[in-house]
XYZ file of C-alpha atoms in Angstrom:
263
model
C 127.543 93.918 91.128
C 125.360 95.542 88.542
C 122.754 92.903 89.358
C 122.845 93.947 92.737
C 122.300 97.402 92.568
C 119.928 97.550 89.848
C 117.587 94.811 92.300
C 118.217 96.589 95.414
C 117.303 100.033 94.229
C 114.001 98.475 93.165
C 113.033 96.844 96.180
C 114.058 99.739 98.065
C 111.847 101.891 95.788
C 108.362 99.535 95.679
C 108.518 99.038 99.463
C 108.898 102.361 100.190
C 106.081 103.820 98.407
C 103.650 101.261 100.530
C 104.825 101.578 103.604
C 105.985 105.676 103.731
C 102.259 106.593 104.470
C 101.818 104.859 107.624
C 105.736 105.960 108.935
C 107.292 102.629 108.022
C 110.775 102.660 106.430
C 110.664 99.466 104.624
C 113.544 98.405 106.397
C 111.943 95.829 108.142
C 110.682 94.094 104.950
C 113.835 94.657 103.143
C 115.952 92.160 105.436
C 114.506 89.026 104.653
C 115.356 90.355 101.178
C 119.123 90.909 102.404
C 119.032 87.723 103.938
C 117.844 85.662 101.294
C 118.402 86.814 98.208
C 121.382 88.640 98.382
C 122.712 87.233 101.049
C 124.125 89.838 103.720
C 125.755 87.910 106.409
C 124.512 88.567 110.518
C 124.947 90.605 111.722
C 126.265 93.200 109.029
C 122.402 92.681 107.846
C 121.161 94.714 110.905
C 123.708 98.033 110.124
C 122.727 97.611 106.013
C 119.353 98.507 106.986
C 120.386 100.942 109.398
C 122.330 102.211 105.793
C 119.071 101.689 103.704
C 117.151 104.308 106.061
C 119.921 106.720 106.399
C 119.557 107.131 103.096
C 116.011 106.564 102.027
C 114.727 108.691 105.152
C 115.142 112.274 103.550
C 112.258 111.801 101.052
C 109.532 111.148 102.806
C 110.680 113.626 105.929
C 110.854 116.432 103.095
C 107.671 115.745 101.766
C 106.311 116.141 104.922
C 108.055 118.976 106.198
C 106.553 120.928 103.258
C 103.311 119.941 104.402
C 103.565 120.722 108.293
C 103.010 117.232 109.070
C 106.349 117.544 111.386
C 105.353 120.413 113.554
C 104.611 119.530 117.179
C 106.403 117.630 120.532
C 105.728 114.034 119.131
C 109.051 113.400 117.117
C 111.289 115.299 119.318
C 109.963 113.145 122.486
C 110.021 109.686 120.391
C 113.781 110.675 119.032
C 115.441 111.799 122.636
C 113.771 108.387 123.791
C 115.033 105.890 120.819
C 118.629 107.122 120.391
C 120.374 106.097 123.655
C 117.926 102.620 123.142
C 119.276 102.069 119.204
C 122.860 102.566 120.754
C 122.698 100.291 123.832
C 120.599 97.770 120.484
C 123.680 97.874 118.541
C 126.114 96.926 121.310
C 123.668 93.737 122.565
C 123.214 92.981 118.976
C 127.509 92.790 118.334
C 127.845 90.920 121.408
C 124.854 88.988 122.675
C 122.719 88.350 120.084
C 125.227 87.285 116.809
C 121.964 85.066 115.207
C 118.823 86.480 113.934
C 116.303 83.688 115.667
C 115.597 85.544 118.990
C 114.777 89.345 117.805
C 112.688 87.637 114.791
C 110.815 85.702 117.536
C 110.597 89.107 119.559
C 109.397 91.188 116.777
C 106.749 88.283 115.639
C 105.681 88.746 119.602
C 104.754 91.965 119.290
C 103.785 92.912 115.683
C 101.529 89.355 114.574
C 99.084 90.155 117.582
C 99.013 94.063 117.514
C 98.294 93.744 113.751
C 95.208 91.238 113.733
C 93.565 94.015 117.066
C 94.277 97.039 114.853
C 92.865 95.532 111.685
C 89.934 93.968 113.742
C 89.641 97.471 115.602
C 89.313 99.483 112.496
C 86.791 97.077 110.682
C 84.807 96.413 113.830
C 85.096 99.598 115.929
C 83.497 98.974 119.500
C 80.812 101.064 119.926
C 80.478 102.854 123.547
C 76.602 104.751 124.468
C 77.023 108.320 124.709
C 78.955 111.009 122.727
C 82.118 109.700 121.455
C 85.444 110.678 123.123
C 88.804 110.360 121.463
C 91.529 108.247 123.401
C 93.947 109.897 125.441
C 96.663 110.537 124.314
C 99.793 108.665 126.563
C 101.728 110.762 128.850
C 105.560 112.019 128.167
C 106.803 109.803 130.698
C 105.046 106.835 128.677
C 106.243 108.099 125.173
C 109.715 109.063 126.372
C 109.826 104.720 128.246
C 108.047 103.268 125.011
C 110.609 104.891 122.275
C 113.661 103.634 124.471
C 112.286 100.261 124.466
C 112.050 100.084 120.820
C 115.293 102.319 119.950
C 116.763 99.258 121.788
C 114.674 96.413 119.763
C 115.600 98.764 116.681
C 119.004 98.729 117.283
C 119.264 95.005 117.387
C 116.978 94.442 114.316
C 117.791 97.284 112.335
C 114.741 98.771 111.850
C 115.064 102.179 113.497
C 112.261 101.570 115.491
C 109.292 103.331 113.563
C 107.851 100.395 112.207
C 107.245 99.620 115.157
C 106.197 102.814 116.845
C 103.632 103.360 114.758
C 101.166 100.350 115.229
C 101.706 100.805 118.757
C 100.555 104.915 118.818
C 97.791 104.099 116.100
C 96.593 101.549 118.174
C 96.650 104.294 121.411
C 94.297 106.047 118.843
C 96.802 108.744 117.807
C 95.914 109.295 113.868
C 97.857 107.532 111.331
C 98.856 111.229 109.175
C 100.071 112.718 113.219
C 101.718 109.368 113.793
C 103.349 108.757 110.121
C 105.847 111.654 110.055
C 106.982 111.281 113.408
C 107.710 108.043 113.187
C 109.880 108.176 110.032
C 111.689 111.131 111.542
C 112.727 108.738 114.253
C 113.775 105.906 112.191
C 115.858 108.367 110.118
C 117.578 110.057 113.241
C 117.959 106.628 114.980
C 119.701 104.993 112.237
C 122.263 107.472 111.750
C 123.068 106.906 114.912
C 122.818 103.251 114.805
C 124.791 102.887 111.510
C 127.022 104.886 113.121
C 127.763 102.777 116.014
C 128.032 99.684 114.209
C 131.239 101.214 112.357
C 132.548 102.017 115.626
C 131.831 98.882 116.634
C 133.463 97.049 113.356
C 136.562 98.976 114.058
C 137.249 96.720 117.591
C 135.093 94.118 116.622
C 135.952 90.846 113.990
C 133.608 88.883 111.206
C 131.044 90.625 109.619
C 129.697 93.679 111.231
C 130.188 96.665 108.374
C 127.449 96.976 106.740
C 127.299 96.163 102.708
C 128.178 99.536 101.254
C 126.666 99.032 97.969
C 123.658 97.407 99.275
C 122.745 99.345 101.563
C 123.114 102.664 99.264
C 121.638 101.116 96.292
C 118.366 100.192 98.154
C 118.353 103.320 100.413
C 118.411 105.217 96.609
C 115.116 103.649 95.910
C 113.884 104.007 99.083
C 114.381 107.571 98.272
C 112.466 107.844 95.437
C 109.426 105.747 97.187
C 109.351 107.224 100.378
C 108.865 110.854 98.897
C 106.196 109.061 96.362
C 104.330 107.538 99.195
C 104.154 110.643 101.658
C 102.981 112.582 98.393
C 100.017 109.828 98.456
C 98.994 109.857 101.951
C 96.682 112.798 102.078
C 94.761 111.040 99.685
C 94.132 107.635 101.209
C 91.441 108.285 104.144
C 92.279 107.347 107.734
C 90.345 104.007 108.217
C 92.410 102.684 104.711
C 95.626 104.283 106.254
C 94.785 101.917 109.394
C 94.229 99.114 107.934
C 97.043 99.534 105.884
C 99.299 99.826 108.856
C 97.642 96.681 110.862
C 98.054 94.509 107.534
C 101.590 95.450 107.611
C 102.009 94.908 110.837
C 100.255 91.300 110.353
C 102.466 90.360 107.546
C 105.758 91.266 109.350
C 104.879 89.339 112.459
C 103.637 86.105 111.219
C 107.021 86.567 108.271
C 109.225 86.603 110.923
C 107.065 83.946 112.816
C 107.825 81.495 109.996
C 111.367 82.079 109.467
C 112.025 81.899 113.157
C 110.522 78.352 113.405
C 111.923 77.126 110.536
């Protein structure tokens, strides 16, 4: 048990500080981790990283709420989009989708190619005649139908859904530092919910769908430590390093779960 928590607060706490300046929890790299080396059984995996943002979330978001990062429309549309999605997630996940093949296959789908065209974007941006105008930005309609789509991937994986709202939005040209803090403020609000439902759902439900307690607190107490560290960095990293940062973590989650799914 000691063992346990001593590892999972530091993997909580080195993934954190990474991926907290481009809005990405960690969660998504940490279940491989729960998978593999500490082996959480599916799909109690999905709600201990549901846990692991829960409690890692407040960091970051409070480091960023003291620097007005989280003013503005694009959290509170992203949130009332992803938290019926993560709930309707969690109930396909309990009942539909018991083994972790398919949603790795789905999230490899989306993240492996998204991640090479952001990456290849930001090193090789195209290069129009005439003054330069900023993408639009997508409508509320589109914002409101693209966070219930991933609060519903989210929900099944466990991810909260920022990870993977955030190469999608930096990709529609929104800026990394806008993007960042609304992203993690959805994760955070969309796995309380989510973590939340799974309990429900353990109550009715049999095998292994709790989440590990211990776990999921020991890594979300590094997360918090990271994710507060890493949002303190990002005003320092400029926004072409903040990019590629985000499409090399997008790269390396797709083609990770990629692998595992084919294997």
């Amino acid at each position: 048990m000691e063992w346990t928590v001593a590892a999972g607060v530091l993997a909580g706490l080195l993934i954190s500080v990474v991926t907290a300046p481009v809005g990405v929890s960690g969660a998504v790299f940490l279940l491989p981790v729960h998978l593999s080396v500490f082996g959480v059984p599916n799909p109690a995996v999905t709600p201990t990283n549901l846990l692991f943002n829960v409690v890692a979330g407040p960091g970051a978001l409070w480091r960023y709420r003291r620097d007005g990062a989280l003013r503005g429309p694009l959290a509170r549309r992203l949130v009332a989009g992803t938290l019926p999605g993560v709930v309707a997630g969690a109930v396909i996940r309990v009942h539909a989708l018991p083994g972790p093949t398919v949603y790795r296959l789905l999230i490899a789908g989306l993240l492996l190619p998204l991640g090479v065209w952001l990456c290849a974007r930001t090193l090789r941006p195209v290069r129009r005649p005439g003054p330069a105008t900023p993408p639009a930005e997508p409508s509320p309609g589109v914002l409101t139908g693209l966070a219930v789509a991933v609060g519903v991937v989210g929900g099944i994986y466990g991810i909260g859904g920022g990870s993977l709202l955030g190469p999608v939005l930096v990709a529609r040209g929104l800026p990394v530092a806008r993007v960042a803090p609304a992203a993690l403020a959805t994760t955070f609000v969309t796995s309380v919910v989510g973590a939340a439902t799974y309990a429900v759902l353990s109550l009715a439900g049999t095998g292994d769908i709790a989440p590990d307690w211990w776990l999921g607190l020991a890594c979300g107490l590094g997360g918090l430590i990271g994710g507060y560290l890493g949002a303190r960095l990002q005003p320092r990293l400029p926004e072409r390093a903040l990019r590629l940062l985000l499409g090399a973590l997008a790269t390396t989650i797709g083609a990770l779960y990629a692998a595992q799914a084919v294997t």
